[in-house]
Coordinates of C-alpha atoms and ligand atoms in Angstrom, one line a residue:
X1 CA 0.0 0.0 0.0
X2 CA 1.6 3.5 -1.1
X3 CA 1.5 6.0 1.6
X4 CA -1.1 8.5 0.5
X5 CA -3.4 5.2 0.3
X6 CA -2.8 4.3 4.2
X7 CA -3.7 8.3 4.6
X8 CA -7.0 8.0 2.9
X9 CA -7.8 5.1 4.9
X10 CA -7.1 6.0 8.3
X11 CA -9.0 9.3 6.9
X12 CA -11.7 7.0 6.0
X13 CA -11.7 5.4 9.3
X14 CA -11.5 8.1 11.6
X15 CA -14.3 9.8 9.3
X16 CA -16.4 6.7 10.2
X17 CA -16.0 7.0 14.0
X18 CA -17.1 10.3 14.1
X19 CA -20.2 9.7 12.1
X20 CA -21.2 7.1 14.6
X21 CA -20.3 9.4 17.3
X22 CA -22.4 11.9 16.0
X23 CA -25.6 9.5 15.5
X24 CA -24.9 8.2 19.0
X25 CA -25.5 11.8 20.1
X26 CA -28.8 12.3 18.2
X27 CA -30.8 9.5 19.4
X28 CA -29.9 9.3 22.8
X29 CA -31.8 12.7 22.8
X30 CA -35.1 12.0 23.7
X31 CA -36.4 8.3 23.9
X32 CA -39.5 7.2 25.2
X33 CA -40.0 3.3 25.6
X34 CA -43.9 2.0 25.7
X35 CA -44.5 -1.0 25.7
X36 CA -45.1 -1.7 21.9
X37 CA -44.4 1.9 21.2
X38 CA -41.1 3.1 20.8
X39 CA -40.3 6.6 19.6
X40 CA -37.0 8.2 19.3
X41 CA -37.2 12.4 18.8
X42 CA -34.6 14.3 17.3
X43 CA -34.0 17.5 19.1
X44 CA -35.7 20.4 17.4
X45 CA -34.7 23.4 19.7
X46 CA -36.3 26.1 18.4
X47 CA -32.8 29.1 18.4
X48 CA -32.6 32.3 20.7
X49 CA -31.3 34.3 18.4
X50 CA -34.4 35.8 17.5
X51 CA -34.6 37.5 20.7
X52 CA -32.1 40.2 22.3
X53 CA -32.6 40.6 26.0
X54 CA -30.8 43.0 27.8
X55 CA -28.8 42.9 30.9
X56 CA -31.5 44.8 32.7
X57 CA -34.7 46.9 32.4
X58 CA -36.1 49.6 34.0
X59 CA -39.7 50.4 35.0
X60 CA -41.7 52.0 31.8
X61 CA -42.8 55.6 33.0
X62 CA -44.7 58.1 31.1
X63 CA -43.2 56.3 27.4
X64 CA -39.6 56.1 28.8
X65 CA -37.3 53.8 30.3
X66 CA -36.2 55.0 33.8
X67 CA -33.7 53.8 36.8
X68 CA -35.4 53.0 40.0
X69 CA -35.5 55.1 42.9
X70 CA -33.7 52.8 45.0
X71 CA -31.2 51.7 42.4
X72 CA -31.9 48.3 43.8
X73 CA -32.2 44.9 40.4
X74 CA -33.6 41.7 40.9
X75 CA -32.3 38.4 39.3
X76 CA -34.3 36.8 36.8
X77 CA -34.1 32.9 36.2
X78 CA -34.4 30.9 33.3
X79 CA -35.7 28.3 35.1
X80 CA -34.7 25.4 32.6
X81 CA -31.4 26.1 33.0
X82 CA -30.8 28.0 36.3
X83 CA -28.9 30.8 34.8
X84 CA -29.6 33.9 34.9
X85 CA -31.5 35.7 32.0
X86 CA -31.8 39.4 32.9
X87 CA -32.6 41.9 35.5
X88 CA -35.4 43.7 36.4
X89 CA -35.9 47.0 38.6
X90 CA -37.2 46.9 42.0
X91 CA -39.9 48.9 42.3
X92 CA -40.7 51.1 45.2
X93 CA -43.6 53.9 46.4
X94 CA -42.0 56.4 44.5
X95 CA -41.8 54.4 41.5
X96 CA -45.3 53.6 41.8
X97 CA -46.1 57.4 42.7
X98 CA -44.3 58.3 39.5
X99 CA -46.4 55.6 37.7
X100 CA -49.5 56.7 38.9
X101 CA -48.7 60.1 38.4
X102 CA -48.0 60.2 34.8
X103 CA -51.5 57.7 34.2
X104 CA -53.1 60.4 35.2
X105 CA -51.8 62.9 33.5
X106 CA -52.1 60.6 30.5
X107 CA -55.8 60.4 31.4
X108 CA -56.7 64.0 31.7
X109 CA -54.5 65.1 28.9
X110 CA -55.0 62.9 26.3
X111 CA -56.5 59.6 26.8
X112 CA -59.6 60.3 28.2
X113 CA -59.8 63.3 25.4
X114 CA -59.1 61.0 22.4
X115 CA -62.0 60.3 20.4
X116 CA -63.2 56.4 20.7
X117 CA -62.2 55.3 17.1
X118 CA -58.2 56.6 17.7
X119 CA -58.0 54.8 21.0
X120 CA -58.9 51.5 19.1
X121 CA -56.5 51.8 16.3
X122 CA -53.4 52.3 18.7
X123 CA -54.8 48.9 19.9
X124 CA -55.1 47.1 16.7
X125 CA -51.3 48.6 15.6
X126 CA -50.3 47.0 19.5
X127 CA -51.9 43.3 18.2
X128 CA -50.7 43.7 14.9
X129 CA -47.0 44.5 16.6
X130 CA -47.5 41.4 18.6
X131 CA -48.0 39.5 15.5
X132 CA -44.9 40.6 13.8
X133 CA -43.2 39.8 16.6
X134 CA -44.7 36.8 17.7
X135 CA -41.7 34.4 17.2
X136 CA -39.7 36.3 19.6
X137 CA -42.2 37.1 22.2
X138 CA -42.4 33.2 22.4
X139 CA -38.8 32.5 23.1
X140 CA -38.7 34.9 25.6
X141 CA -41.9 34.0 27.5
X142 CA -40.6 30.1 26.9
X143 CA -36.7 31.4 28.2
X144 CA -38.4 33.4 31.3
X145 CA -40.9 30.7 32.1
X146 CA -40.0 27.2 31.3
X147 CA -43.5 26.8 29.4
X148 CA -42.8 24.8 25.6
X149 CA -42.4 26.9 23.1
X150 CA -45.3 25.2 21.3
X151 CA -47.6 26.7 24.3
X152 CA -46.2 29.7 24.4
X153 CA -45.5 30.0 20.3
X154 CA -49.6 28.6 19.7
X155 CA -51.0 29.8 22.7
X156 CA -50.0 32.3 24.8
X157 CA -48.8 34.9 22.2
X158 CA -51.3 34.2 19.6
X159 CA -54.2 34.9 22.3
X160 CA -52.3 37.8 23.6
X161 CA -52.7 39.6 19.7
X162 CA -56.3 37.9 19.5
X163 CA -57.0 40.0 22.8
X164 CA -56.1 42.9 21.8
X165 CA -57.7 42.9 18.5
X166 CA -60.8 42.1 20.1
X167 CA -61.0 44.8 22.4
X168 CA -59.8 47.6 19.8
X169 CA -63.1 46.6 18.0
X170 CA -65.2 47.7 21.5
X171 CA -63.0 51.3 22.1
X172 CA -65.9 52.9 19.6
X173 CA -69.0 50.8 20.2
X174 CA -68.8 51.1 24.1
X175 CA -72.7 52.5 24.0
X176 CA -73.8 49.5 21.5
X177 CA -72.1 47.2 24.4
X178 CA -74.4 48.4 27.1
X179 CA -77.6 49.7 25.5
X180 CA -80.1 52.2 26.9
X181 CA -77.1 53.4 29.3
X182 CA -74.7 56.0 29.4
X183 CA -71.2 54.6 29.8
X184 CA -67.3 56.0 30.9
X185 CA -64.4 55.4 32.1
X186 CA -63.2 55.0 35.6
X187 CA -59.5 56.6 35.3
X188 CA -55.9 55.1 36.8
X189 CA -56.0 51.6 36.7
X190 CA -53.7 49.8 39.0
X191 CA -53.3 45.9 37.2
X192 CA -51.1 43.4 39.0
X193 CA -50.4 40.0 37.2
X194 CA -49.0 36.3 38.4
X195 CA -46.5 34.2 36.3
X196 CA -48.4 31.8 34.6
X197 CA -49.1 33.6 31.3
X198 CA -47.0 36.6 32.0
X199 CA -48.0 37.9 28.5
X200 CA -51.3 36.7 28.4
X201 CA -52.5 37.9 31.6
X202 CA -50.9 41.2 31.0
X203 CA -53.4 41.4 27.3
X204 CA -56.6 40.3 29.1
X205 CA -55.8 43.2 31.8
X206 CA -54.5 46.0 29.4
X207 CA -57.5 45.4 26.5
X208 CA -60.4 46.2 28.2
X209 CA -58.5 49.1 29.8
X210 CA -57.4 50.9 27.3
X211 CA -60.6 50.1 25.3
X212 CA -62.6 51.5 28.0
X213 CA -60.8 54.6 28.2
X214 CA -58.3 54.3 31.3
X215 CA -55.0 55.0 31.8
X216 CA -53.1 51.7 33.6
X217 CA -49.7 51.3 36.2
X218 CA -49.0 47.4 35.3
X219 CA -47.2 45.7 37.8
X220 CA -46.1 41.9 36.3
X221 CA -44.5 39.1 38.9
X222 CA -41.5 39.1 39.8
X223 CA -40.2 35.8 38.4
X224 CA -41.8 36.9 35.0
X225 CA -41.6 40.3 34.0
X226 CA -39.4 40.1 30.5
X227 CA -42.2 39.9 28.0
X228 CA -44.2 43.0 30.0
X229 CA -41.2 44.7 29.5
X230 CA -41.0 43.9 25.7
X231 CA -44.4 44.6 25.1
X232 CA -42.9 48.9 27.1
X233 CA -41.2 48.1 23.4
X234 CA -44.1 47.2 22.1
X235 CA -46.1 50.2 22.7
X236 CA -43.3 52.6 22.3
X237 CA -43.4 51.2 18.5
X238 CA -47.1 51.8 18.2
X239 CA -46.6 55.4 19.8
X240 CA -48.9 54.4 22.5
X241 CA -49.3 58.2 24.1
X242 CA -46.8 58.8 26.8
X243 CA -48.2 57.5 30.1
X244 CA -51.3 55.7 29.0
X245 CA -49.6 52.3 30.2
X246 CA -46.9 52.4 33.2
X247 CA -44.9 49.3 33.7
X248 CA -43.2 48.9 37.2
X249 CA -41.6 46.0 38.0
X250 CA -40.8 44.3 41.6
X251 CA -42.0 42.1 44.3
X252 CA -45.2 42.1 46.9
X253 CA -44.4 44.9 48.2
X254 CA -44.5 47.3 45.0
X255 CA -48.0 45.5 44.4
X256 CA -49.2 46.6 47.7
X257 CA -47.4 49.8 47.3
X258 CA -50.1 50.1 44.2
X259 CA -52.6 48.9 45.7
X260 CA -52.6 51.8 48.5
X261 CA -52.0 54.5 46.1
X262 CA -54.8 56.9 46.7
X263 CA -55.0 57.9 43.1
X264 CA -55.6 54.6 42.0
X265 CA -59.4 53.8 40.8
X266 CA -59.3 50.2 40.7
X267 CA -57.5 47.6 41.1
X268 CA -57.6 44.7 39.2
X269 CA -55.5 41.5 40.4
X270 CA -54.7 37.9 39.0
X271 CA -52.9 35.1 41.3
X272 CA -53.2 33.4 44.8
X273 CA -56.4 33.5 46.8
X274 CA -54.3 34.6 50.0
X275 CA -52.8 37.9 48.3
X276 CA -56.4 38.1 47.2
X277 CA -57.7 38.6 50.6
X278 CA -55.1 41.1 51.4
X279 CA -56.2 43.3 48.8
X280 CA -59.5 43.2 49.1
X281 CA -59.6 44.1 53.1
X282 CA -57.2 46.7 52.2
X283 CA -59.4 48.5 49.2
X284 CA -62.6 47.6 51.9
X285 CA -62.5 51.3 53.2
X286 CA -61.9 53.1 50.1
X287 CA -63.3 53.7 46.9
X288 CA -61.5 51.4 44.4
X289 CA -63.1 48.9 42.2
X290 CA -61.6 45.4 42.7
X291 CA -61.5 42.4 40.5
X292 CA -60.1 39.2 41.8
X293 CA -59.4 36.6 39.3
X294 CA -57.5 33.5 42.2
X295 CA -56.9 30.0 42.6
X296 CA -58.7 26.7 41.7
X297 CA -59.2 23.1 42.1
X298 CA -61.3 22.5 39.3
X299 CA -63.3 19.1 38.8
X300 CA -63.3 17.4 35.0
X301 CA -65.9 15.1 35.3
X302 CA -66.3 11.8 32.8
X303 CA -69.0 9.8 32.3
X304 CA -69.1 6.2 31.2
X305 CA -70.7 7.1 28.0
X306 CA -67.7 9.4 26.8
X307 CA -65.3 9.3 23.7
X308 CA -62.9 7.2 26.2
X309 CA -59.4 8.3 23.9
X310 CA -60.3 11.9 23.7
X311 CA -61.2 12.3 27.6
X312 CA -58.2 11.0 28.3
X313 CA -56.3 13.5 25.8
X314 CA -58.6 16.3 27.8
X315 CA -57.8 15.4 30.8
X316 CA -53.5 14.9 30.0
X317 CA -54.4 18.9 28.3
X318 CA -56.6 19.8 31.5
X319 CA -54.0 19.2 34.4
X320 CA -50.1 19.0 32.7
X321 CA -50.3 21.8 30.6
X322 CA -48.4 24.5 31.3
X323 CA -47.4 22.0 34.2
X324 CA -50.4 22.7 35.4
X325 CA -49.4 26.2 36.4
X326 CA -53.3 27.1 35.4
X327 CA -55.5 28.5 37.9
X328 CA -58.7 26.7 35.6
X329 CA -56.3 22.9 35.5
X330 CA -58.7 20.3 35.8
X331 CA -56.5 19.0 39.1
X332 CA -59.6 16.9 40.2
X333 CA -60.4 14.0 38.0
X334 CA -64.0 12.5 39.0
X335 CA -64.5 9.1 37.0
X336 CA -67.6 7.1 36.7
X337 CA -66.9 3.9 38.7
X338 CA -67.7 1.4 35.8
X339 CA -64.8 2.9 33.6
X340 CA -62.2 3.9 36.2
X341 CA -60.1 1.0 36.2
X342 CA -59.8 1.0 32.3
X343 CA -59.3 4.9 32.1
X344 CA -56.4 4.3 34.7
X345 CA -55.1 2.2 32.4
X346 CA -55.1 4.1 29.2
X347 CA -54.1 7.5 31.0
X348 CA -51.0 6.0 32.6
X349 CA -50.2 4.7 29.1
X350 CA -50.3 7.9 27.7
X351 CA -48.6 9.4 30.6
X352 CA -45.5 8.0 29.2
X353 CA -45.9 9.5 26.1
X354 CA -45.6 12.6 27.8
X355 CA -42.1 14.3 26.7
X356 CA -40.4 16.6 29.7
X357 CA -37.4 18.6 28.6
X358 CA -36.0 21.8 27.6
X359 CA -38.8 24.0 26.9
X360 CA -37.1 25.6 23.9
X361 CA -37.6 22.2 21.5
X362 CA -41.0 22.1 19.7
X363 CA -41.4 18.0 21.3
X364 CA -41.7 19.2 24.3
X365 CA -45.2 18.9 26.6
X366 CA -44.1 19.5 29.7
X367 CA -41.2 22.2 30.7
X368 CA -39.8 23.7 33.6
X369 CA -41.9 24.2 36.7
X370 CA -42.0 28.2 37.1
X371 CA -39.7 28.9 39.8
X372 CA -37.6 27.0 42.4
X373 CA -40.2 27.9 45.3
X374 CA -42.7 26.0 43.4
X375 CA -40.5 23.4 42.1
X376 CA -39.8 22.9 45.6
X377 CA -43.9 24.0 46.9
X378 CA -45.1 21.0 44.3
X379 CA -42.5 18.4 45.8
X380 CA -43.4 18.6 49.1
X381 CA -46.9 18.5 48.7
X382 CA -46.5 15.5 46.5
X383 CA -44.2 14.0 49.3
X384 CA -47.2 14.9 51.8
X385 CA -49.5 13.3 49.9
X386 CA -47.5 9.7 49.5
X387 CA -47.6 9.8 53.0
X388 CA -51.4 10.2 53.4
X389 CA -51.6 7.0 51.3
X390 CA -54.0 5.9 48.5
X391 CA -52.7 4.7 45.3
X392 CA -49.4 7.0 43.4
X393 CA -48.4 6.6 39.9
X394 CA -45.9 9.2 38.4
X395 CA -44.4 8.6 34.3
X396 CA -40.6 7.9 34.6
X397 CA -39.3 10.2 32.6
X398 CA -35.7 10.9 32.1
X399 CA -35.2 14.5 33.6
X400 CA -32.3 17.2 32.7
X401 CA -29.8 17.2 35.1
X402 CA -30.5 21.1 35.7
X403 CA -33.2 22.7 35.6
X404 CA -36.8 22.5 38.2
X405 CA -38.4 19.3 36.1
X406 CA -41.1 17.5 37.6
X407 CA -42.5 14.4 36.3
X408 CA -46.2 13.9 35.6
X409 CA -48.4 12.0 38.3
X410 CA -52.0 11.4 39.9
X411 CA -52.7 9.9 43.2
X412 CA -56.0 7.9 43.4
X413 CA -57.7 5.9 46.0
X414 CA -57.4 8.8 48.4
X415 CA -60.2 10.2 51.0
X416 CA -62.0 13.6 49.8
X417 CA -60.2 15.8 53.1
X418 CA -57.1 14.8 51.5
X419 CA -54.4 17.2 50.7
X420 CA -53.9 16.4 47.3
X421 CA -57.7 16.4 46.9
X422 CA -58.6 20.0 48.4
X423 CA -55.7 22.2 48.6
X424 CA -54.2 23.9 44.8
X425 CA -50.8 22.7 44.0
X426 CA -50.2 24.5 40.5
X427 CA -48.0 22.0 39.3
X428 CA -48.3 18.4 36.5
X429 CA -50.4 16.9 39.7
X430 CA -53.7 15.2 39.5
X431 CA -56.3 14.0 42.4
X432 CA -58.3 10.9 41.3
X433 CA -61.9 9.6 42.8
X434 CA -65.0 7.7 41.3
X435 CA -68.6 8.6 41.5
X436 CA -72.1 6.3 40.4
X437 CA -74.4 8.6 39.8
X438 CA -74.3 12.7 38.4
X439 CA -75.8 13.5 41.4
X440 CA -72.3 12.2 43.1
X441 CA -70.3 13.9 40.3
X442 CA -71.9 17.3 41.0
X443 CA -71.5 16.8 44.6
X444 CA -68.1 16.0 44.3
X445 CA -66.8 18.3 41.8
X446 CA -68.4 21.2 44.2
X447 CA -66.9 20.2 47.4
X448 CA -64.3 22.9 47.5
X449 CA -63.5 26.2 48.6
X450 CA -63.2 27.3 45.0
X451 CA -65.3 27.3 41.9
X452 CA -63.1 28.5 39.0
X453 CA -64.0 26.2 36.3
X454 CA -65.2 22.5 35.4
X455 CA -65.0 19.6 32.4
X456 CA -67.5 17.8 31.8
X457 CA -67.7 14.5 28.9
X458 CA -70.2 13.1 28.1
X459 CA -71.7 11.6 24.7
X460 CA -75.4 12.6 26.0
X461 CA -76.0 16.6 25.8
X462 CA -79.1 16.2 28.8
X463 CA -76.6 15.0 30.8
X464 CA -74.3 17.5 30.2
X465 CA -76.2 20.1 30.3
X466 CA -78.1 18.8 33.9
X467 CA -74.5 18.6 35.1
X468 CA -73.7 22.3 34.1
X469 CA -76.5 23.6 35.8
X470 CA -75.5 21.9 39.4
X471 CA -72.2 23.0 39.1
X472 CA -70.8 26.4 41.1
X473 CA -68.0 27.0 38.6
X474 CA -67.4 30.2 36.3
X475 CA -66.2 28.5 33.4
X476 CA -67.7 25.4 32.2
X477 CA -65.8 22.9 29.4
X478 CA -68.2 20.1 27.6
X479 CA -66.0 17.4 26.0
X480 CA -63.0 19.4 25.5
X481 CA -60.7 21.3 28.3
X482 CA -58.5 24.7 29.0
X483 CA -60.2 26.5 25.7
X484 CA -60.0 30.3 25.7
X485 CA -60.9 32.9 23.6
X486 CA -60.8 36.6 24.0
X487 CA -64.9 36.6 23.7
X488 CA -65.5 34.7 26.4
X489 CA -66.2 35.4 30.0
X490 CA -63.6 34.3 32.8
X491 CA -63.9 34.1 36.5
X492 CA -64.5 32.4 39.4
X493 CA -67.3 31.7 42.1
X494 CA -66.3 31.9 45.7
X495 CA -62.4 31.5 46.7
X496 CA -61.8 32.0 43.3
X497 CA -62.3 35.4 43.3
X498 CA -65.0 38.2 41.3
X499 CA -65.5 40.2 38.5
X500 CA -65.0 38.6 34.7
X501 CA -62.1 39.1 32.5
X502 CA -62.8 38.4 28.4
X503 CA -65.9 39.5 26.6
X504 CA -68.3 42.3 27.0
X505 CA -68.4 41.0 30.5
X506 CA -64.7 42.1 31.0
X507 CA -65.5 45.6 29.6
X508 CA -67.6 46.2 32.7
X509 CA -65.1 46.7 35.6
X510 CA -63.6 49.2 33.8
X511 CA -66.2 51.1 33.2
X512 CA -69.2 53.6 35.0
X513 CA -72.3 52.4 33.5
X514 CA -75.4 55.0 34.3
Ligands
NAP1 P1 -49.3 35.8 44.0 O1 -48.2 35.5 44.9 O2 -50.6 36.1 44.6 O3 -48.8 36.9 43.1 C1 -49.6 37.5 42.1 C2 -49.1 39.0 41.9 O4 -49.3 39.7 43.1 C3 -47.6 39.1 41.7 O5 -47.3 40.1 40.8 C4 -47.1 39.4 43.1 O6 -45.8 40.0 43.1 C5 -48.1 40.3 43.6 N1 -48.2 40.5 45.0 C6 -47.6 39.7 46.0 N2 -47.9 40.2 47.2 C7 -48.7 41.3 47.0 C8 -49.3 42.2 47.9 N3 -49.2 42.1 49.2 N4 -50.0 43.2 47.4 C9 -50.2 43.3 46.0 N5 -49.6 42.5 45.2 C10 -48.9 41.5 45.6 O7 -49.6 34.6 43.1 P2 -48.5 33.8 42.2 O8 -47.8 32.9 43.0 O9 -47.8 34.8 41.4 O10 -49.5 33.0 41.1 C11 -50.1 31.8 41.4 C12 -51.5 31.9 41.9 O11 -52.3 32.7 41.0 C13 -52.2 30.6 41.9 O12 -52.9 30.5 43.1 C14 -53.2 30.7 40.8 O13 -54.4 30.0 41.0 C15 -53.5 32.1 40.7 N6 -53.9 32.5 39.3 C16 -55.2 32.8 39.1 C17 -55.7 33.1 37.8 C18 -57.1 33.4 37.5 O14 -57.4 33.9 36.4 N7 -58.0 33.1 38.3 C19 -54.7 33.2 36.8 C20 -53.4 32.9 37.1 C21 -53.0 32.6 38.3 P3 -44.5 39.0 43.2 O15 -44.4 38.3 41.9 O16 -43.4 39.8 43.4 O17 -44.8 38.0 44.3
MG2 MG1 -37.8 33.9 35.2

């Protein structure tokens, strides 16, 4: 063999090894083993670059970025990953004094001033901004929040437009909305958001604002706050008049700094029933309008007559999406006790289906919990709830070595004043029990402190619709589960708060109808 000839060969051969290398790689990604399914993904991360995020941002004042008053930054995690993505100012009562301050201007001066048919095209160029920008809002809110990208790229984004679109077409039919009456605004609108649909929640609050005529001081959580302050780039773009929408950014105590502001006019608030509370005693003795969208532990009921495949899919969709950081998750399943067994069956089987990973590639179902607080809230809870007994089945998935994962799971067999049964864990966890008659179901599925929303399948429509009417729940879901659209009504009976966001319903609050 001549020299050059070995070369080639060893070429060859060294060539060889690093193709098999590379296909090693590739298909250890993600593998999920059924029995008699077996699937191997490619990873299909969708990239970054689309979106540039700054090392910090400040609070959105009167149309400009500005420092806070105390100088002070707060870390914010991707929490797929642990590292961190950005910073965002800590807000303090001057901030939100500032805020407030320049709403008001904005109201008096301008907004309040505009004719209707102007205030609703700003709104339509803000959704068709969103739009444009749609592929990088959803890496962000996927990078920020752990949520898959398919969520946040086909839900929360695309809803987030669809809101605002809806509402610009209200800004100059306000009197065809409420007939026979005489209707206006209210003035500074104080809005304070959770982290479950940073984006989304911020759209359902800022619509029907704006819409209505107010001026608004947003204040997002704290873990979540990057796309609220994309969207101060958002309005900047549509030349949003200066001090229409405020953005301050910080922890509980720049919400309850907000909250007392005297020359706030309402207050609207989305997140835990216990901050809920608060608020409401502390607006109690003054004259603020309050909406309280809170928690949940909402039943999804199914009969023995139901379309067995696709109540499973609902009920997989109802409590491990978004891992089940949903305040509507269907985290009570009620089963009819001929078919529980066999339901068992067929929802731990697709269970481990159910691909957990980095939030970023377009497989994924089931991200990163939130935060490490919950991460952590959700573990314990689950480790409180093994111990109260009953029967615990959780997917084996292969986790990522960083990052707050948490596997899929339902506990069943366990007594109605269990934990798992009554208390809301906001994470991939579902509580299991059987009923014989609707009666039962309806009993059942009402036996909490909440009534946020309900699933109900069923072939037969009488039965659905007798079910519907016994049920004390805001939102109601026949053979299908965690459907929204900017038309309709949201909103909870007892614990889970009052008022209704969505809809001519969610023009209301913000409004003075004579
Ligand atoms: P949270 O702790 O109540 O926080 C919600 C918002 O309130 C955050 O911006 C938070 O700031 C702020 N906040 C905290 N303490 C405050 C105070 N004393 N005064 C005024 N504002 C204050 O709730 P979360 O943990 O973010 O969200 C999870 C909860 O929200 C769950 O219980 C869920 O059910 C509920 N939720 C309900 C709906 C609905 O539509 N019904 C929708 C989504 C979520 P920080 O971020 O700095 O704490
Ligand atoms: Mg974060």
């Amino acid at each position: 063999m001549t020299k050059k000839k070995a070369q080639k060969k060893t070429k060859a051969k060294k060539s060889k090894v690093t193709k098999k290398k590379k296909t090693t790689k590739k298909t250890s990604s993600v593998k999920k083993t059924v029995k008699g399914l077996d699937f191997v993904y490619d990873p299909a991360p969708e990239s970054k670059a689309v979106v540039h995020i700054q090392n910090k941002y400040d609070h959105f004042i009167a149309g400009k970025f500005v420092a806070p008053n105390s100088g002070k930054y707060m870390k914010s995690i991707n929490p797929a990953t642990e590292e961190v993505l950005t910073k965002h100012a800590v807000g303090d009562e001057k901030d939100v004094d500032r805020a407030v301050k320049a709403a008001r201007v904005a109201y008096e001066g301008v907004w309040s001033k505009m004719p209707a048919e102007e205030r609703g095209r700003y709104l339509y160029r803000i959704a068709r901004i969103l739009q444009e920008r749609s592929r990088e809002f959803a890496v962000a809110e996927t990078l920020d929040g752990g949520k898959p990208i398919k969520e946040s790229r086909d839900v929360d984004i695309p809803l987030a437009a669809a809101h605002f679109f809806y509402y610009a077409g209200w800004a100059d039919k306000l009197e065809y909305a409420f007939p026979g009456k005489s209707v206006r605004s209210i003035g500074v609108c104080g809005q304070i958001i959770p982290w479950n649909f940073p984006l989304l929640m911020a759209a359902w609050k800022l619509a029907p604002a704006l819409a209505a005529g107010n001026c608004v001081v947003l204040k997002p959580a704290e873990q979540t706050s990057l796309t609220a302050m994309l969207l101060a780039e958002v309005l900047q773009e549509a030349e949003l008049p200066d001090g229409v929408v405020n953005i301050v950014t910080g922890e509980g105590p720049t919400g309850a700094a907000l909250v007392a502001h005297p020359d706030v006019n309402k207050i609207a608030f989305t997140g835990s029933t216990d901050i809920g509370k608060l608020i409401a005693k502390n607006v109690a003795h003054t004259t603020k309008k309050l909406t309280l969208e809170l928690g949940g532990k909402s039943a999804n009921i199914v009969y023995e007559d139901a379309a067995i495949d696709q109540a499973v899919e609902g009920v997989v969709n109802g409590i491990y999406f978004n891992q089940g950081h949903v305040c509507c998750a269907g985290s009570r399943l009620l089963l009819e006790e001929s078919i529980a067994k066999d339901f068992l069956k067929k929802l731990q089987k697709r269970m481990k289906t159910i691909r957990v990973g980095d939030p970023l590639d377009k497989n994924t179902d089931l991200g990163a919990i939130n935060h490490k607080e919950q991460w952590e809230k959700i573990k314990t809870l689950v480790d409180q709830g093994k111990e109260e007994g009953g029967d615990f089945y959780q997917a084996e998935c292969k986790l990522p070595s960083k990052g707050y994962f948490f596997s899929p799971c339902y506990f069943a067999k366990q007594s109605g004043s269990s934990l798992i049964s009554r208390l809301e864990i906001f994470g991939p966890v579902l509580s299991v029990s059987t009923f014989r008659t609707p009666d039962e179901a309806i009993t059942k599925a009402n036996d909490t402190p909440y009534g946020l929303a309900a699933g109900i399948w069923s072939e037969k429509g009488s039965k659905i619709h007798k079910t519907a009417n016994g049920l004390k729940a805001g939102v109601i879901w026949a053979n299908t589960y965690n459907k929204f659209d900017p038309t309709s009504p949201f909103g909870g009976f007892f614990e889970s708060g009052y008022g209704r966001e969505g809809g001519l319903h969610g023009l209301l609050p913000y409004l003075e109808v004579k």
